[in-house]
C-alpha positions as a Python dict, from the first residue, in 0.01 Angstrom:
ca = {
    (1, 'X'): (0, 0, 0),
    (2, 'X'): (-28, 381, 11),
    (3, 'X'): (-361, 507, 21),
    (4, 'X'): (-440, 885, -104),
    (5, 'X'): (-811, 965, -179),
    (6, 'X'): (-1067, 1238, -141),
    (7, 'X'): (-1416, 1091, -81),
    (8, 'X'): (-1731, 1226, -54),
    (9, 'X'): (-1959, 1000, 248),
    (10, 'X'): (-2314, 1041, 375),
    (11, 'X'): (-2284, 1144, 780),
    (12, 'X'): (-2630, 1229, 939),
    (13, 'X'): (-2834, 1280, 618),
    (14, 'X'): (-2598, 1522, 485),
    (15, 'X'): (-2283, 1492, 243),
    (16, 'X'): (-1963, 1566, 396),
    (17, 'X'): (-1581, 1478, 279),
    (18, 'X'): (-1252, 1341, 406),
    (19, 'X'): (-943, 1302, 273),
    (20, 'X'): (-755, 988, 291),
    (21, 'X'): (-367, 1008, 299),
    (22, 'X'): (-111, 731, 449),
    (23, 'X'): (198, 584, 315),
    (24, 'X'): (46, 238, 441),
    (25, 'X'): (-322, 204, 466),
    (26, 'X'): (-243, -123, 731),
    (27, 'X'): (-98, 181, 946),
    (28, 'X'): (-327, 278, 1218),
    (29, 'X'): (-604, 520, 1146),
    (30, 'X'): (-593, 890, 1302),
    (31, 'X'): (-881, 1118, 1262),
    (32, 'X'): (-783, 1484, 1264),
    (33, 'X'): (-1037, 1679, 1430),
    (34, 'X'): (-1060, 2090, 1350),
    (35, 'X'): (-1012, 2395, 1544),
    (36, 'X'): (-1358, 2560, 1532),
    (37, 'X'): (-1619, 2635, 1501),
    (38, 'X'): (-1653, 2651, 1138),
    (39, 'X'): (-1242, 2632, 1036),
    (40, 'X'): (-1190, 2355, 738),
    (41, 'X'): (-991, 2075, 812),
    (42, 'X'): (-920, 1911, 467),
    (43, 'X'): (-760, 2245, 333),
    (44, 'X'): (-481, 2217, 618),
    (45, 'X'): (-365, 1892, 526),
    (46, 'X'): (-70, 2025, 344),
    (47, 'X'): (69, 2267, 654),
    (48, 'X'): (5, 1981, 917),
    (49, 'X'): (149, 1684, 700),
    (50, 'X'): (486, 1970, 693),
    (51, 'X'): (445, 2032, 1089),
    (52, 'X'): (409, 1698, 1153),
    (53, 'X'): (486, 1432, 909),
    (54, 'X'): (211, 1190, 1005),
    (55, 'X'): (151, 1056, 662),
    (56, 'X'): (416, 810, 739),
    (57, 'X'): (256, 632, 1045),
    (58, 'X'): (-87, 662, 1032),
    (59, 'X'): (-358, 640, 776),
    (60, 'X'): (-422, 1034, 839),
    (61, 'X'): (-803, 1090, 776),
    (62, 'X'): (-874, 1482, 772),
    (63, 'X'): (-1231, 1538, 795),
    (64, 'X'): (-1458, 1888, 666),
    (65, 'X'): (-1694, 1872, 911),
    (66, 'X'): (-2025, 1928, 868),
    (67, 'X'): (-2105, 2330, 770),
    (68, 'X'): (-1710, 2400, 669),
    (69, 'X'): (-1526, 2362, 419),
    (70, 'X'): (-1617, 2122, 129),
    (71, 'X'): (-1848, 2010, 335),
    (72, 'X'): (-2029, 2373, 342),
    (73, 'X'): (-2361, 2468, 220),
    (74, 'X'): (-2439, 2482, -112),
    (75, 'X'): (-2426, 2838, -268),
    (76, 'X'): (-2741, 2730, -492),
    (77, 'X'): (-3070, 2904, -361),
    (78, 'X'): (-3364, 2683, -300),
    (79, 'X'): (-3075, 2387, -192),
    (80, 'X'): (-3185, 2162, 59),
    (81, 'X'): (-3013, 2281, 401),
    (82, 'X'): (-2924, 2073, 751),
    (83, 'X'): (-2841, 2140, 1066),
    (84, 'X'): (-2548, 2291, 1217),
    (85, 'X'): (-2569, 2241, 1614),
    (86, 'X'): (-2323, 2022, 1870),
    (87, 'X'): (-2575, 1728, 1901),
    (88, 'X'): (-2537, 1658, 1486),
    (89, 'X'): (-2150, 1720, 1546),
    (90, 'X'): (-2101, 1454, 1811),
    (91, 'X'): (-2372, 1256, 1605),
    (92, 'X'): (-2155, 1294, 1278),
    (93, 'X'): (-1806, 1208, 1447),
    (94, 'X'): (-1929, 911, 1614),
    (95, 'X'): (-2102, 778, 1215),
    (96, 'X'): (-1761, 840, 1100),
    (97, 'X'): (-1591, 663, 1336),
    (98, 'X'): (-1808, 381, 1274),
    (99, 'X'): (-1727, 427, 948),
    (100, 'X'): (-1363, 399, 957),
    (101, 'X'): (-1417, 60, 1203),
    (102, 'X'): (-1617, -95, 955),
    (103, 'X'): (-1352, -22, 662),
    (104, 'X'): (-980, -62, 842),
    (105, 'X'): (-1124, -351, 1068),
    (106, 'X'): (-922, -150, 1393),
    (107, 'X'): (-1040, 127, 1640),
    (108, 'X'): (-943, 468, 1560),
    (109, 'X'): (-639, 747, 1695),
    (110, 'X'): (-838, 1092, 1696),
    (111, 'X'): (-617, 1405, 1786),
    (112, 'X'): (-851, 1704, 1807),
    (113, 'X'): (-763, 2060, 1816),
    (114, 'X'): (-974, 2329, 2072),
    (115, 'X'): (-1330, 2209, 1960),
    (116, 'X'): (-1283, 1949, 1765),
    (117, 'X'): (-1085, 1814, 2135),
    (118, 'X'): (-1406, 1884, 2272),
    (119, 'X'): (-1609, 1714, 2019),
    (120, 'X'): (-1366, 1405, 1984),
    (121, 'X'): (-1416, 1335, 2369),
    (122, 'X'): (-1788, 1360, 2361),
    (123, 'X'): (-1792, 1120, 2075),
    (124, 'X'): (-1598, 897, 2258),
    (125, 'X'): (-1751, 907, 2604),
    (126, 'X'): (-2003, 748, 2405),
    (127, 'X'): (-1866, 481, 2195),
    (128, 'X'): (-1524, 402, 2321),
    (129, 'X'): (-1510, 45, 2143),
    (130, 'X'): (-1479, 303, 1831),
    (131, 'X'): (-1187, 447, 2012),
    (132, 'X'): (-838, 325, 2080),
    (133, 'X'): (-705, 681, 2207),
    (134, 'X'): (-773, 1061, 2233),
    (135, 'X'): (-548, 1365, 2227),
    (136, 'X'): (-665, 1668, 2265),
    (137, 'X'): (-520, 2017, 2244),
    (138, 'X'): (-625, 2328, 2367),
    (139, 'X'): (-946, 2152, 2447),
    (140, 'X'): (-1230, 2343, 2552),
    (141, 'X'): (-1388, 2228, 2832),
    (142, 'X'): (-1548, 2519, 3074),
    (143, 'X'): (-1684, 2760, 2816),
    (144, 'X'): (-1813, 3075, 3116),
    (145, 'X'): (-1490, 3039, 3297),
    (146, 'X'): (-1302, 3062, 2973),
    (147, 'X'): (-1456, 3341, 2822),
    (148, 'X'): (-1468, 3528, 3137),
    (149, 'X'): (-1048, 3435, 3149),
    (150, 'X'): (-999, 3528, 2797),
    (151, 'X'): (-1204, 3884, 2805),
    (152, 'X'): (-1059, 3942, 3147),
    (153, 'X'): (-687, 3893, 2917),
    (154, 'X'): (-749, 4096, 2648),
    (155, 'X'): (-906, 4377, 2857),
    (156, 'X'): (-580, 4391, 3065),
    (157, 'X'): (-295, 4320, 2813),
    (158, 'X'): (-505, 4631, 2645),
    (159, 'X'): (-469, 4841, 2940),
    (160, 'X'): (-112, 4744, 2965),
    (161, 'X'): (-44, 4826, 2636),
    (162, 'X'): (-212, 5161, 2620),
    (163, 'X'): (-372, 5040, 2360),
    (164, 'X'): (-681, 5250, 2278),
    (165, 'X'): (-855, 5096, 2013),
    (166, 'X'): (-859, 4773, 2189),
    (167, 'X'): (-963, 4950, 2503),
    (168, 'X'): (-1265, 5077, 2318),
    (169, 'X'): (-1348, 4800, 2118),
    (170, 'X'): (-1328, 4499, 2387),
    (171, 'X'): (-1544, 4771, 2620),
    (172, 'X'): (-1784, 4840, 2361),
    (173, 'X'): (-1892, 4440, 2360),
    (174, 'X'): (-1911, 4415, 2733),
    (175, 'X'): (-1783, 4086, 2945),
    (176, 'X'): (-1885, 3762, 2779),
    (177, 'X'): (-2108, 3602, 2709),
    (178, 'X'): (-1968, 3668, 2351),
    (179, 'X'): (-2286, 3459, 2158),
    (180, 'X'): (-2314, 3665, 1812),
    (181, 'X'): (-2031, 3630, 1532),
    (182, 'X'): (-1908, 4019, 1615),
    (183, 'X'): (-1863, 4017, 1948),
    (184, 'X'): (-1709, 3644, 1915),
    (185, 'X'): (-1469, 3792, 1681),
    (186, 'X'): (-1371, 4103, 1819),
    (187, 'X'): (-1293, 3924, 2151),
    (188, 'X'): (-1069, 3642, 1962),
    (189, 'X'): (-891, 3892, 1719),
    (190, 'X'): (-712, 4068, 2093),
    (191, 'X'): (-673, 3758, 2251),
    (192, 'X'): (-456, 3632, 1951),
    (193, 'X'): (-319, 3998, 1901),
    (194, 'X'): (-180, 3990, 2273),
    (195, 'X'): (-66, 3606, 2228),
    (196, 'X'): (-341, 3400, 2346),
    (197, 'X'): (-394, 3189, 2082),
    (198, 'X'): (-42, 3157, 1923),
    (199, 'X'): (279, 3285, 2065),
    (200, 'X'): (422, 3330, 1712),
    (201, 'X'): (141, 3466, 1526),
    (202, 'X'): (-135, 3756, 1546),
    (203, 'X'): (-529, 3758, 1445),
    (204, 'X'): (-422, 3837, 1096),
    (205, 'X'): (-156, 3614, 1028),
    (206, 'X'): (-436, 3333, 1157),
    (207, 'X'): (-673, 3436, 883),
    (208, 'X'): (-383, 3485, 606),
    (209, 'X'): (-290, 3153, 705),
    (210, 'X'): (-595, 3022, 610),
    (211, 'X'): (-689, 3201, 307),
    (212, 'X'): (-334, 3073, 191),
    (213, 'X'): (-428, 2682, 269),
    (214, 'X'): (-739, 2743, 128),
    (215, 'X'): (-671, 2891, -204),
    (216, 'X'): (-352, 2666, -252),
    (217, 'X'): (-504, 2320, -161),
    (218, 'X'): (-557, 2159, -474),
    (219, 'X'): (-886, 1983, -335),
    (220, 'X'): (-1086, 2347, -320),
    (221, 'X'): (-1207, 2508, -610),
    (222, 'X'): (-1279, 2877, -645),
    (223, 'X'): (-1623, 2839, -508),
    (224, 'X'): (-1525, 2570, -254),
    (225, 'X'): (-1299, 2851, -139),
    (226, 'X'): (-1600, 3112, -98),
    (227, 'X'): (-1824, 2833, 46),
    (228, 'X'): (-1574, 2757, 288),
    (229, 'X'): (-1588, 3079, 408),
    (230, 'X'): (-1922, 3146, 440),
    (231, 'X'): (-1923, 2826, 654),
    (232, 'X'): (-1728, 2969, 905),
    (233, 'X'): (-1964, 3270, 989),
    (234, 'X'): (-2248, 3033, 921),
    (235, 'X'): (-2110, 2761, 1178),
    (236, 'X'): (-2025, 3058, 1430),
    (237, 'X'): (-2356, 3158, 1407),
    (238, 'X'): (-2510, 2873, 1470),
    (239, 'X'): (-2303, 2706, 1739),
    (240, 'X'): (-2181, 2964, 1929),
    (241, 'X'): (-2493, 3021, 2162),
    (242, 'X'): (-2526, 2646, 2220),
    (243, 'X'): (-2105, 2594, 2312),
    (244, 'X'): (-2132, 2882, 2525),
    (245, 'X'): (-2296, 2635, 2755),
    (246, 'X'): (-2001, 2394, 2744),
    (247, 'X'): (-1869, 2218, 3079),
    (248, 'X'): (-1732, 1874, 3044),
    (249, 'X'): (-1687, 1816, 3431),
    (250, 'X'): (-2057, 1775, 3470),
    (251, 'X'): (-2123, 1579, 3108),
    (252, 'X'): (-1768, 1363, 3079),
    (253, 'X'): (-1723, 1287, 3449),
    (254, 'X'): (-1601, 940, 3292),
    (255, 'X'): (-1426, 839, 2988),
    (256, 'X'): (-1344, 472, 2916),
    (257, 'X'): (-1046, 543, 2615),
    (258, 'X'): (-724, 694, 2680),
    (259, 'X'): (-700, 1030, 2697),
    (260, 'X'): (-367, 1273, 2648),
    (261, 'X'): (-441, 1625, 2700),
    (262, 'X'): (-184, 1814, 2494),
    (263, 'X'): (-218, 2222, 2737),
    (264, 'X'): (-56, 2536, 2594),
    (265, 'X'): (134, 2682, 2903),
    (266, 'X'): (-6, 2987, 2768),
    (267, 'X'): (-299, 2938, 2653),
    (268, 'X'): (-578, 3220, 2722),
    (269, 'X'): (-858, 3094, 2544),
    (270, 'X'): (-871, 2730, 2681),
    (271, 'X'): (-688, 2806, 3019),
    (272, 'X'): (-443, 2576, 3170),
    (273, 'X'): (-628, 2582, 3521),
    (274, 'X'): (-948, 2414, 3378),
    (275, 'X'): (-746, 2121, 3163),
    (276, 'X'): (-566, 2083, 3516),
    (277, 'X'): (-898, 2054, 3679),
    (278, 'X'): (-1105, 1853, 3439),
    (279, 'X'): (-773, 1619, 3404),
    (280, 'X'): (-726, 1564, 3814),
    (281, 'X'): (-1113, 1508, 3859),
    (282, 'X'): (-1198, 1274, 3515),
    (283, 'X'): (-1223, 872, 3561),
    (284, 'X'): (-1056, 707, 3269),
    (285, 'X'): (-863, 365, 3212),
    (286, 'X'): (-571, 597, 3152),
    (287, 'X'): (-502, 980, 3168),
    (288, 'X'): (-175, 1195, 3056),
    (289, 'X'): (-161, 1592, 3089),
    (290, 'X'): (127, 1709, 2901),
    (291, 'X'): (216, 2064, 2915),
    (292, 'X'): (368, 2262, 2658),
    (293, 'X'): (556, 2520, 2778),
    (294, 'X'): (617, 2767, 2466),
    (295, 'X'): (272, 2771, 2387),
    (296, 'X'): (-66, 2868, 2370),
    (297, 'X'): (-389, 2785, 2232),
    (298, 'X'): (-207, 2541, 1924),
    (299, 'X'): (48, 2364, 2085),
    (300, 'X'): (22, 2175, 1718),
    (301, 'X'): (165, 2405, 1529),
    (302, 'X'): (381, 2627, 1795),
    (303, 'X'): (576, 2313, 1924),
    (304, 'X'): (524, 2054, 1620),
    (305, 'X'): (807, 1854, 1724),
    (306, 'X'): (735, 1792, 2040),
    (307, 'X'): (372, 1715, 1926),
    (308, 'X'): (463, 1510, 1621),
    (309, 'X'): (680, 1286, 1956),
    (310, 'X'): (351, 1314, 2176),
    (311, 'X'): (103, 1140, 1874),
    (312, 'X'): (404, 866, 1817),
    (313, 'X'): (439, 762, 2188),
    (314, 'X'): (57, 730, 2224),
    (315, 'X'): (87, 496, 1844),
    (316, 'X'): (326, 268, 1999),
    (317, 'X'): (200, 289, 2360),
    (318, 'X'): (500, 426, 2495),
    (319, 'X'): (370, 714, 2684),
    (320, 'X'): (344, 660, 3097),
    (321, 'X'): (10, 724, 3176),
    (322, 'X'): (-164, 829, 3479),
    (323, 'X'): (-439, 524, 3554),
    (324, 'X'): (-733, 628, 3812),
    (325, 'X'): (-818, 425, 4019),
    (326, 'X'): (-1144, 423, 4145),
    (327, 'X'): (-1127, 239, 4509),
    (328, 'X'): (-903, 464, 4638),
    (329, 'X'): (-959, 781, 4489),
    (330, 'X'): (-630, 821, 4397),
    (331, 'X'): (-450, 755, 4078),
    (332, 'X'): (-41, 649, 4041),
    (333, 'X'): (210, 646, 3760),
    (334, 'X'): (290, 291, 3582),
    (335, 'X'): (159, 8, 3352),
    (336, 'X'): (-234, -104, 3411),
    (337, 'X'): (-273, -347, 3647),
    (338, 'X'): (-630, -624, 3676),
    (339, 'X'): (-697, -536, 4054),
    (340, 'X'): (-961, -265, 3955),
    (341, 'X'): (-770, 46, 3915),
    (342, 'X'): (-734, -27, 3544),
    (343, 'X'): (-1037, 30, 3303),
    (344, 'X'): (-1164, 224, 3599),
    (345, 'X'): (-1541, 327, 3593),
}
C-alpha cells in the first residue's frame, strides 16, 4: 500500500515534521538525514526523489530537523522557544528512530549527508538495535583539521586564481576557527566557488537551488519559506561553536551497525584523508569506504547514479563489506563469520 503523508510529531519537547513517501509502506524504512547546519530536508524531497528514485524501495522518511525548515521557530513574538545544540540533535534522531521502530515493526536505513552523516552515526553509536545500516556522505568527522584544510583551499585556489576579492575577503576572517555565521559563510561561499563542495555548481547556484525547492515544494507556505530561512542563520548560530569541536575518532571509536562511508574524491570541506582515517581505525560489525571519484562534498547529487546503486546494494545486502576484526587487529574482505571477527567490539 503506498504511503504519502506529512505529519507533524513531538521529538524532545518540541514539534518537528517528516514527510512520509513510499510506493510500499512494507518496504524498508530510510531516514534522510540533512546537510547542515540549519538546511531543510522536507523541501528537497522533490530534487532527491528525481536524483535518486528511492520512493520505489524504501519507505523514504525526510525529516525537518529541529530549528529548520517546518520545523523552525515560530515567527510569533512571545512563542515559546527550545534549544538548538548537537546534544538535542542526537537526542531528537535517536526519539525518531524509536519512533519509526515502534510504527514499521523493523530497524531503520539512515543515509545522512555532511552533518546529518555525523549526526546519524552518533545516534547510532548509541542505539544500534534502532539501526539496521548507515551511509554517510561527506561526513564530517575532524572539524580543526577540516577547517584548517578547507581555509588552507580557498586561500590558495584564490592565490592561484588572482583572485583579489577572495584574497581579501578569506584574509580579512583569518584561519579558522570560523565560529560566527559571517566568517562561516564567507569561508564556505570560496570553497564552493573554487569546487569544494560541488564540482558542478558554485555558492550561488547552492542557495538558488534552495530558494527554488523551497518556494516550489508544495508542503511550505509563504511564511514556512521565510521561517525556513531564518532557521538556517539561527541553527548556524547556534551550533557552529559547539561542532567546531567535532572529532569522531575519540567519541565513535566503535560502532555496532553497518557503516558505508559514501567520500567525494574531491571533497575540501570533509577531506578524503580524515574519512580514510576514521574508516581504517573504527571497530564495527561491518565497514565499506566507497570513493567517488567525480566528486566533492555531495557525492548525492554529483554522482546520483552511482549513489542511487550504493543505497540499493546496502537494501539487499549485496555490498562486500570490510568486517574488523578485533583479535587480530586486522580486518579482511568477505561474508561475517561467528569466530569473533564479526559483530566485533
Amino acid at each position: 500500500m503506498e504511503i504519502d503523508t506529512l505529519e507533524e510529531i513531538e521529538l524532545g519537547g518540541t514539534t518537528q515534521w517528516i514527510r512520509v513517501r513510499g510506493a510500499d509502506a512494507s518496504n524498508p524504512v530510510l531516514l534522510v538525514m540533512q546537510q547542515g547546519p540549519g538546511v531543510p530536508m522536507i523541501s528537497d524531497r522533490q530534487r532527491l526523489e528525481r536524483e535518486l528514485r528511492l520512493e520505489h524501495d524504501f519507505t523514504v522518511v525526510y525529516w525537518d530537523q529541529r530549528g529548520t525548515g517546518l520545523s523552525a521557530r515560530s515567527l510569533r513574538r512571545n512563542t515559546n522557544r527550545f534549544e538548538i545544540s548537537v546534544a538535542a540533535m542526537v537526542d531528537d534522531t535517536v526519539a525518531l528512530l524509536q519512533m519509526l521502530r515502534d510504527r514499521f515493526g523493523a530497524q531503520t536505513f539512515v543515509t545522512g549527508f555532511s552533518f546529518g552523516a555525523t549526526f546519524a552515526v552518533c545516534a547510532a553509536a548509541r542505539r544500534p538495535d534502532l539501526v539496521a545500516a548507515v551511509v554517510a556522505a561527506g561526513m564530517d568527522i575532524d572539524m580543526r583539521a577540516a577547517e584548517g584544510h578547507a581555509y588552507a583551499f580557498a586561500l590558495d585556489a584564490a592565490f592561484q586564481r588572482g583572485n583579489r576579492r577572495a584574497i581579501r575577503q578569506l584574509e580579512a576572517i583569518g584561519p579558522p576557527p570560523h565560529t560566527d555565521v559571517k566568517r562561516f559563510t564567507t569561508r564556505a561561499r570560496w570553497v564552493a566557488d573554487f569546487g569544494g563542495i560541488a564540482t558542478n555548481d558554485d555558492y550561488h547556484g547552492m542557495l538558488r537551488a534552495l530558494l527554488v525547492s523551497l518556494v516550489r515544494s508544495p508542503d511550505y507556505s509563504t511564511v514556512d519559506v521565510i521561517r525556513a530561512l531564518r532557521g538556517i542563520r539561527a541553527s548556524q548560530a547556534a551550533l557552529l561553536p559547539q561542532l567546531a569541536t567535532t572529532e569522531l575518532f575519540r567519541t565513535v571509536p566503535r560502532l555496532d551497525v553497518p557503516l558505508v562511508m559514501a567520500q567525494g574524491r574531491h571533497d575540501q570541506v570533509a577531506p578524503g584523508e580524515a574519512a580514510q582515517l576514521f574508516y581504517d581505525s573504527l571497530t564495527a560489525p561491518s565497514k565499506k569506504l566507497v570513493w567517488f571519484e567525480s566528486s566533492a562534498h555531495t557525492p548525492h547529487l554529483e554522482e546520483p547514479d552511482k549513489f542511487r546503486d550504493l543505497l540499493m546494494r546496502v537494501r539487499t545486502g549485496r555490498l562486500a563489506t570490510t568486517l574488523t576484526c578485533r583479535r587480530a587487529g586486522r580486518s579482511r574482505e568477505g561474508p561475517p563469520r561467528s569466530d569473533g571477527c564479526s559483530h566485533a567490539g
